[in-house]
CSV table of C-alpha atoms and ligand atoms in Angstrom, one decimal:
chain,number,residue,atom,x,y,z
P,28,MET,CA,12.9,197.4,1.7
P,29,ASP,CA,10.7,194.8,3.4
P,30,LYS,CA,11.6,193.5,6.9
P,31,ASP,CA,12.8,190.1,5.6
P,32,ASP,CA,14.7,191.3,2.5
P,33,ARG,CA,18.3,190.3,2.3
P,34,ILE,CA,20.3,193.5,2.9
P,35,TYR,CA,24.1,193.4,2.6
P,36,VAL,CA,25.8,196.2,4.6
P,37,ALA,CA,29.4,196.2,3.4
P,38,GLY,CA,31.8,197.6,6.1
P,39,HIS,CA,29.4,196.9,9.0
P,40,ARG,CA,32.1,197.4,11.7
P,41,GLY,CA,33.0,200.9,10.6
P,42,LEU,CA,31.6,204.2,11.8
P,43,VAL,CA,28.9,204.4,9.2
P,44,GLY,CA,28.3,200.7,8.7
P,45,SER,CA,27.7,200.0,12.4
P,46,ALA,CA,25.2,203.0,12.5
P,47,LEU,CA,23.5,201.6,9.4
P,48,VAL,CA,23.1,198.2,11.1
P,49,ARG,CA,21.7,199.8,14.3
P,50,ARG,CA,19.2,201.8,12.2
P,51,LEU,CA,18.1,198.9,10.1
P,52,GLU,CA,17.7,196.6,13.1
P,53,GLN,CA,15.7,199.4,14.8
P,54,SER,CA,13.2,199.3,12.0
P,55,GLY,CA,12.9,195.5,12.2
P,56,HIS,CA,15.2,194.3,9.3
P,57,LYS,CA,16.3,190.9,10.4
P,58,ASN,CA,18.0,189.6,7.3
P,59,LEU,CA,21.2,191.6,7.4
P,60,ILE,CA,24.2,190.1,5.6
P,61,LEU,CA,27.5,191.1,7.3
P,62,ARG,CA,31.1,190.2,6.5
P,63,THR,CA,34.3,191.5,8.1
P,64,SER,CA,37.2,192.3,5.8
P,65,ALA,CA,39.0,189.2,7.1
P,66,GLU,CA,36.0,187.1,6.0
P,67,LEU,CA,35.6,188.8,2.7
P,68,ASP,CA,38.3,191.1,1.3
P,69,LEU,CA,36.3,193.2,-1.2
P,70,ARG,CA,39.5,194.0,-3.1
P,71,ASP,CA,39.4,190.3,-4.2
P,72,GLN,CA,37.3,190.1,-7.3
P,73,VAL,CA,37.0,186.3,-7.4
P,74,ALA,CA,36.0,186.2,-3.7
P,75,THR,CA,33.5,189.1,-4.1
P,76,CYS,CA,32.0,187.4,-7.2
P,77,ALA,CA,31.6,184.1,-5.3
P,78,PHE,CA,30.0,185.8,-2.3
P,79,PHE,CA,27.4,187.7,-4.4
P,80,GLU,CA,26.6,184.5,-6.4
P,81,SER,CA,26.0,182.5,-3.2
P,82,ILE,CA,24.2,185.1,-1.1
P,83,ARG,CA,22.3,187.1,-3.8
P,84,PRO,CA,21.5,190.1,-1.7
P,85,GLU,CA,18.4,192.2,-2.7
P,86,TYR,CA,19.7,195.5,-1.3
P,87,VAL,CA,23.3,196.7,-0.9
P,88,LEU,CA,24.7,199.5,1.2
P,89,ILE,CA,28.4,200.3,0.6
P,90,ALA,CA,30.0,201.5,3.7
P,91,ALA,CA,33.2,199.6,3.1
P,92,ALA,CA,36.1,201.8,2.1
P,93,LYS,CA,39.6,202.9,3.0
P,94,VAL,CA,39.0,206.1,5.1
P,95,GLY,CA,41.3,208.4,6.9
P,96,GLY,CA,42.2,212.0,7.7
P,97,ILE,CA,44.6,214.5,6.0
P,98,GLN,CA,47.8,212.8,7.3
P,99,ALA,CA,46.8,209.3,6.2
P,100,ASN,CA,45.7,210.5,2.8
P,101,ASN,CA,49.0,212.3,2.4
P,102,ILE,CA,51.2,209.3,3.3
P,103,TYR,CA,49.2,206.5,1.6
P,104,PRO,CA,47.7,208.0,-1.6
P,105,ALA,CA,48.2,204.8,-3.6
P,106,ASP,CA,46.3,202.7,-1.0
P,107,PHE,CA,43.5,205.3,-0.9
P,108,ILE,CA,42.9,205.3,-4.6
P,109,TYR,CA,43.5,201.6,-5.3
P,110,ASP,CA,41.5,200.2,-2.4
P,111,ASN,CA,38.5,202.5,-2.9
P,112,LEU,CA,38.4,202.0,-6.7
P,113,ILE,CA,38.6,198.3,-6.5
P,114,ILE,CA,36.2,197.8,-3.6
P,115,GLU,CA,33.4,199.9,-5.2
P,116,THR,CA,34.0,198.4,-8.7
P,117,ASN,CA,33.7,194.9,-7.4
P,118,ILE,CA,30.6,195.5,-5.3
P,119,ILE,CA,28.8,197.6,-8.0
P,120,HIS,CA,29.5,195.2,-10.8
P,121,GLU,CA,28.5,192.1,-8.8
P,122,SER,CA,25.4,193.9,-7.6
P,123,TRP,CA,24.3,194.5,-11.2
P,124,ARG,CA,25.3,190.9,-12.2
P,125,VAL,CA,23.1,189.3,-9.5
P,126,GLY,CA,20.2,191.7,-10.0
P,127,VAL,CA,20.3,193.7,-6.8
P,128,LYS,CA,17.1,195.8,-6.6
P,129,LYS,CA,18.7,198.9,-5.1
P,130,LEU,CA,22.2,199.9,-4.0
P,131,LEU,CA,23.4,202.9,-2.0
P,132,PHE,CA,27.0,204.2,-2.6
P,133,LEU,CA,28.6,206.5,0.0
P,134,GLY,CA,30.6,209.3,-1.5
P,135,SER,CA,32.0,212.1,0.5
P,136,SER,CA,32.0,215.9,0.4
P,137,CYS,CA,35.7,215.9,-0.7
P,138,ILE,CA,34.5,215.0,-4.2
P,139,TYR,CA,33.6,218.7,-4.7
P,140,PRO,CA,36.1,221.3,-6.1
P,141,ARG,CA,38.3,223.0,-3.5
P,142,LEU,CA,37.0,226.4,-4.3
P,143,ALA,CA,33.3,225.4,-5.0
P,144,ALA,CA,30.8,228.1,-4.1
P,145,GLN,CA,29.5,227.6,-0.6
P,146,PRO,CA,27.2,226.0,0.5
P,147,ILE,CA,28.1,223.3,-2.1
P,148,ARG,CA,25.4,222.2,-4.3
P,149,GLU,CA,25.3,218.7,-5.9
P,150,SER,CA,25.7,220.4,-9.3
P,151,ALA,CA,29.3,221.5,-8.3
P,152,LEU,CA,30.6,218.0,-9.1
P,153,LEU,CA,33.4,218.1,-11.7
P,154,THR,CA,33.4,221.9,-12.1
P,155,GLY,CA,36.9,222.6,-10.7
P,156,GLU,CA,40.1,221.4,-9.2
P,157,LEU,CA,40.0,219.1,-6.2
P,158,GLU,CA,41.7,219.7,-2.8
P,159,PRO,CA,45.2,218.2,-3.4
P,160,THR,CA,45.6,216.6,0.1
P,161,ASN,CA,42.9,214.0,-0.7
P,162,GLU,CA,42.7,214.1,-4.4
P,163,PRO,CA,43.3,210.3,-5.0
P,164,TYR,CA,40.6,209.4,-2.5
P,165,ALA,CA,38.2,212.0,-4.1
P,166,ILE,CA,38.9,210.7,-7.6
P,167,ALA,CA,38.0,207.1,-6.4
P,168,LYS,CA,34.8,208.4,-4.9
P,169,ILE,CA,33.9,210.3,-8.1
P,170,ALA,CA,34.5,207.1,-10.0
P,171,GLY,CA,32.1,205.3,-7.7
P,172,ILE,CA,29.4,207.9,-8.5
P,173,LYS,CA,30.1,207.5,-12.2
P,174,LEU,CA,29.9,203.7,-11.9
P,175,CYS,CA,26.4,203.9,-10.3
P,176,GLN,CA,25.2,206.4,-12.9
P,177,SER,CA,26.7,204.4,-15.8
P,178,TYR,CA,25.1,201.1,-14.7
P,179,ASN,CA,21.8,203.0,-14.2
P,180,ARG,CA,22.1,204.4,-17.7
P,181,GLN,CA,23.2,201.3,-19.5
P,182,TYR,CA,21.5,198.5,-17.5
P,183,GLY,CA,18.5,200.3,-15.9
P,184,THR,CA,19.8,199.6,-12.3
P,185,ASN,CA,18.7,201.7,-9.3
P,186,PHE,CA,22.0,202.5,-7.7
P,187,ILE,CA,21.9,205.8,-5.7
P,188,SER,CA,24.8,207.9,-4.4
P,189,VAL,CA,24.9,210.1,-1.4
P,190,MET,CA,27.5,212.6,-0.3
P,191,PRO,CA,27.8,212.9,3.5
P,192,THR,CA,29.5,215.8,5.2
P,193,ASN,CA,32.1,215.1,8.0
P,194,LEU,CA,30.6,212.4,10.2
P,195,TYR,CA,31.4,211.6,13.9
P,196,GLY,CA,29.9,209.5,16.7
P,197,ARG,CA,29.9,206.2,18.4
P,198,GLY,CA,32.2,203.8,16.7
P,199,ASP,CA,34.6,206.6,15.6
P,200,ASN,CA,38.3,206.0,15.2
P,201,PHE,CA,40.2,207.8,18.0
P,202,ASP,CA,43.7,206.7,16.9
P,203,LEU,CA,45.7,209.9,16.3
P,204,GLU,CA,47.6,208.3,13.3
P,205,ASN,CA,44.5,208.2,11.0
P,206,SER,CA,41.6,209.8,12.7
P,207,HIS,CA,39.4,212.7,11.5
P,208,VAL,CA,39.5,216.1,13.2
P,209,LEU,CA,36.7,215.7,15.7
P,210,PRO,CA,37.6,212.3,17.2
P,211,ALA,CA,41.3,213.4,17.2
P,212,MET,CA,40.3,216.5,19.2
P,213,ILE,CA,38.4,214.3,21.7
P,214,ARG,CA,41.4,212.1,22.2
P,215,LYS,CA,43.8,215.1,22.5
P,216,PHE,CA,41.7,217.0,25.0
P,217,HIS,CA,41.0,213.8,27.0
P,218,ASP,CA,44.7,212.9,27.2
P,219,ALA,CA,45.6,216.5,28.2
P,220,LYS,CA,42.9,216.5,30.9
P,221,THR,CA,44.1,213.2,32.4
P,222,SER,CA,47.8,214.1,32.3
P,223,ARG,CA,47.1,217.7,33.5
P,224,ALA,CA,48.9,219.1,30.5
P,225,PRO,CA,49.0,222.9,30.4
P,226,PHE,CA,48.1,223.1,26.7
P,227,VAL,CA,46.8,221.1,23.8
P,228,MET,CA,48.5,221.4,20.4
P,229,LEU,CA,46.0,221.3,17.5
P,230,TRP,CA,46.8,221.2,13.8
P,231,GLY,CA,46.4,224.1,11.4
P,232,THR,CA,45.2,227.7,12.1
P,233,GLY,CA,41.8,226.9,13.4
P,234,SER,CA,40.2,229.1,10.8
P,235,PRO,CA,38.7,226.6,8.3
P,236,ARG,CA,35.0,226.1,8.5
P,237,ARG,CA,33.5,222.6,8.7
P,238,GLU,CA,30.1,220.9,9.0
P,239,PHE,CA,29.6,217.9,11.2
P,240,LEU,CA,26.8,215.3,11.2
P,241,TYR,CA,26.2,212.7,13.9
P,242,VAL,CA,26.5,209.3,12.4
P,243,ASP,CA,23.1,208.0,13.6
P,244,ASP,CA,21.5,210.9,11.7
P,245,MET,CA,23.5,209.9,8.7
P,246,ALA,CA,22.3,206.3,8.9
P,247,ASP,CA,18.7,207.6,9.2
P,248,ALA,CA,19.1,209.7,6.1
P,249,CYS,CA,20.5,206.7,4.2
P,250,VAL,CA,17.5,204.6,5.1
P,251,PHE,CA,15.2,207.5,4.3
P,252,LEU,CA,16.8,207.8,0.8
P,253,MET,CA,16.6,204.1,0.2
P,254,THR,CA,12.9,204.4,0.4
P,255,ARG,CA,12.3,207.9,-1.0
P,256,HIS,CA,14.9,208.5,-3.7
P,257,ASP,CA,15.7,206.7,-7.0
P,258,GLY,CA,18.1,207.1,-9.8
P,259,SER,CA,21.3,209.0,-10.6
P,260,GLN,CA,20.9,212.4,-9.0
P,261,ILE,CA,23.5,212.5,-6.2
P,262,VAL,CA,22.2,213.8,-2.8
P,263,ASN,CA,24.1,215.8,-0.2
P,264,ILE,CA,23.6,214.7,3.5
P,265,GLY,CA,24.5,217.2,6.2
P,266,THR,CA,23.1,219.7,8.7
P,267,GLY,CA,23.4,222.8,6.5
P,268,THR,CA,25.4,224.7,9.2
P,269,ASP,CA,29.2,224.9,9.8
P,270,ILE,CA,31.6,226.2,12.5
P,271,THR,CA,35.3,227.1,12.6
P,272,ILE,CA,37.7,224.5,13.8
P,273,ARG,CA,38.5,226.9,16.6
P,274,GLU,CA,34.8,226.9,17.7
P,275,LEU,CA,34.8,223.1,17.4
P,276,ALA,CA,37.9,223.0,19.7
P,277,GLU,CA,36.1,225.2,22.3
P,278,THR,CA,33.0,222.9,22.2
P,279,VAL,CA,35.1,219.7,22.5
P,280,GLY,CA,37.1,221.2,25.4
P,281,ARG,CA,33.9,222.2,27.2
P,282,VAL,CA,32.4,218.7,26.8
P,283,VAL,CA,35.6,216.9,27.9
P,284,GLY,CA,36.1,219.4,30.8
P,285,TYR,CA,39.7,220.5,29.8
P,286,GLU,CA,40.6,223.8,31.3
P,287,GLY,CA,44.1,224.4,29.8
P,288,ASP,CA,45.1,226.4,26.7
P,289,VAL,CA,44.9,225.5,23.0
P,290,VAL,CA,48.0,226.1,20.8
P,291,TRP,CA,47.6,226.1,17.0
P,292,ASP,CA,50.4,224.5,15.0
P,293,SER,CA,50.1,226.5,11.8
P,294,SER,CA,52.9,224.6,10.1
P,295,LYS,CA,50.3,221.8,9.5
P,296,LEU,CA,48.0,221.8,6.5
P,297,ASP,CA,44.5,223.3,6.9
P,298,GLY,CA,42.8,221.7,4.0
P,299,MET,CA,39.9,223.4,2.3
P,300,PRO,CA,39.0,226.8,3.6
P,301,GLN,CA,35.3,225.9,4.0
P,302,LYS,CA,33.2,222.8,3.4
P,303,LEU,CA,29.5,223.3,3.9
P,304,LEU,CA,27.0,221.2,1.9
P,305,ASP,CA,23.8,222.7,0.4
P,306,VAL,CA,21.2,220.3,1.7
P,307,SER,CA,18.2,221.9,0.2
P,308,LEU,CA,17.5,218.9,-2.0
P,309,LEU,CA,17.4,216.5,1.0
P,310,HIS,CA,15.4,219.1,3.1
P,311,GLY,CA,13.0,219.4,0.2
P,312,MET,CA,12.4,215.6,0.4
P,313,GLY,CA,11.4,216.0,4.1
P,314,TRP,CA,14.5,214.9,6.0
P,315,ARG,CA,16.4,216.9,8.7
P,316,HIS,CA,19.0,216.0,11.2
P,317,SER,CA,18.0,215.6,14.8
P,318,VAL,CA,21.2,215.6,16.9
P,319,GLU,CA,22.8,219.0,17.4
P,320,LEU,CA,26.6,219.2,17.6
P,321,GLU,CA,27.3,219.7,21.3
P,322,ASP,CA,24.8,216.9,22.1
P,323,GLY,CA,26.5,214.6,19.6
P,324,ILE,CA,29.9,215.3,21.0
P,325,ARG,CA,28.6,214.4,24.4
P,326,LYS,CA,27.4,211.1,23.1
P,327,THR,CA,30.6,210.5,21.3
P,328,TYR,CA,32.7,211.3,24.4
P,329,ALA,CA,30.6,209.0,26.4
P,330,ALA,CA,31.2,206.2,23.9
P,331,PHE,CA,35.0,207.0,23.9
P,332,LEU,CA,35.0,206.6,27.7
P,333,GLY,CA,33.2,203.3,27.2
K,564,NAP,N1,33.7,209.2,8.5
K,564,NAP,C1,33.4,210.2,7.8
K,564,NAP,O1,33.5,211.4,8.2
K,564,NAP,C2,32.8,210.1,6.4
K,564,NAP,C3,32.3,211.3,5.8
K,564,NAP,C4,31.8,211.2,4.5
K,564,NAP,C5,31.8,209.9,3.9
K,564,NAP,N2,32.2,208.8,4.5
K,564,NAP,C6,32.1,207.6,3.8
K,564,NAP,O2,31.5,206.6,4.5
K,564,NAP,C7,32.0,205.3,4.2
K,564,NAP,C8,32.4,204.6,5.5
K,564,NAP,O3,33.3,205.4,6.2
K,564,NAP,P1,33.6,205.1,7.8
K,564,NAP,O4,34.0,206.4,8.4
K,564,NAP,O5,32.5,204.3,8.4
K,564,NAP,O6,34.9,204.2,7.6
K,564,NAP,P2,35.6,203.1,8.7
K,564,NAP,O7,35.0,203.4,10.0
K,564,NAP,O8,37.0,203.1,8.4
K,564,NAP,O9,35.0,201.7,8.2
K,564,NAP,C9,35.3,201.2,6.9
K,564,NAP,C10,34.9,199.8,6.9
K,564,NAP,O10,35.3,199.3,5.6
K,564,NAP,C11,35.7,198.0,5.7
K,564,NAP,N3,36.7,197.7,4.8
K,564,NAP,C12,37.9,198.4,4.5
K,564,NAP,N4,38.6,197.7,3.6
K,564,NAP,C13,37.9,196.6,3.3
K,564,NAP,C14,38.2,195.5,2.4
K,564,NAP,N5,39.3,195.5,1.6
K,564,NAP,N6,37.3,194.5,2.3
K,564,NAP,C15,36.2,194.5,3.1
K,564,NAP,N7,35.9,195.5,3.9
K,564,NAP,C16,36.7,196.5,4.0
K,564,NAP,C17,36.2,197.8,7.1
K,564,NAP,O11,35.9,196.5,7.5
K,564,NAP,P3,36.6,195.7,8.8
K,564,NAP,O12,36.2,196.5,10.0
K,564,NAP,O13,35.9,194.3,8.8
K,564,NAP,O14,38.0,195.6,8.5
K,564,NAP,C18,35.5,198.9,7.9
K,564,NAP,O15,34.5,198.4,8.7
K,564,NAP,C19,33.2,205.6,3.3
K,564,NAP,O16,32.8,205.4,1.9
K,564,NAP,C20,33.5,207.1,3.5
K,564,NAP,O17,34.0,207.7,2.3
K,564,NAP,C21,32.7,208.9,5.8
């Protein structure tokens, strides 16, 4: 990607999209094309078609999606499958139609089977049953990968797909209604600290193992792959290490400075027992993360405090 190429970052106000914009601006890309969902609803096929015809981007990064935690996925499964299917279909099809040189599609680690061997290799895709709590979302993401691969095969496009692990960082959603586990913990520990609550109630048993990647590292990996990777092989993006949710709670509590107790509400769903990506493909290409978890949580808490 040259410095003056037209690069469309779809979803530029989100956690990932805003990090992509920061990373691209940092390396001197000045011709970024950005639209909010109010300016361009990517579910609208006619509007998306008109946008691509008039702007004709050369590169496209898809960070626009309907995203949420276990609770939101459980309550709004129709929205999660419909919005994600239609957003990615509209963007990928229009990108092919106007001759986009390269496109990056963001999948998610939830595309892999619930009981996939850990750490999860890219080859585990479609080898078993998905986690039921976010199956509609995962099916939409798998369709996005297959769209990219099918356009590559039939039309010779260069649409790449990446599978990030759980992300967190500046720009995260701290709203308890639909946030992911790490920002939800920051919010809960912070609120408990300021209200001097004797304990914090967290969901599940604390035993599942999860991997977390700081979002600026994720954006760096995406830009790296836009220059170093071509074609249909999907690529995992993560740190290659995981911790239990209980250990995560200890780390967040330490960073926030909360000294009360943690109570686990085991009536709430745990989700997959472990989710750790095998990142040997990415490491083999020469990319590694640079922000360690506690440091990343400090940065995220600082951003939360504003
Ligand atoms: N967060 C994670 O832990 C994580 C992990 C793995 C993969 N991912 C993937 O990364 C991508 C981005 O996730 P995120 O966490 O950055 O999500 P996010 O913070 O919720 O941001 C999503 C963005 O999508 C845009 N959007 C949603 N519906 C739209 C529509 N109908 N038309 C146009 N734009 C629309 C929103 O734009 P407006 O702000 O303008 O409304 C928003 O900025 C997703 O594909 C997700 O699967 C995320």
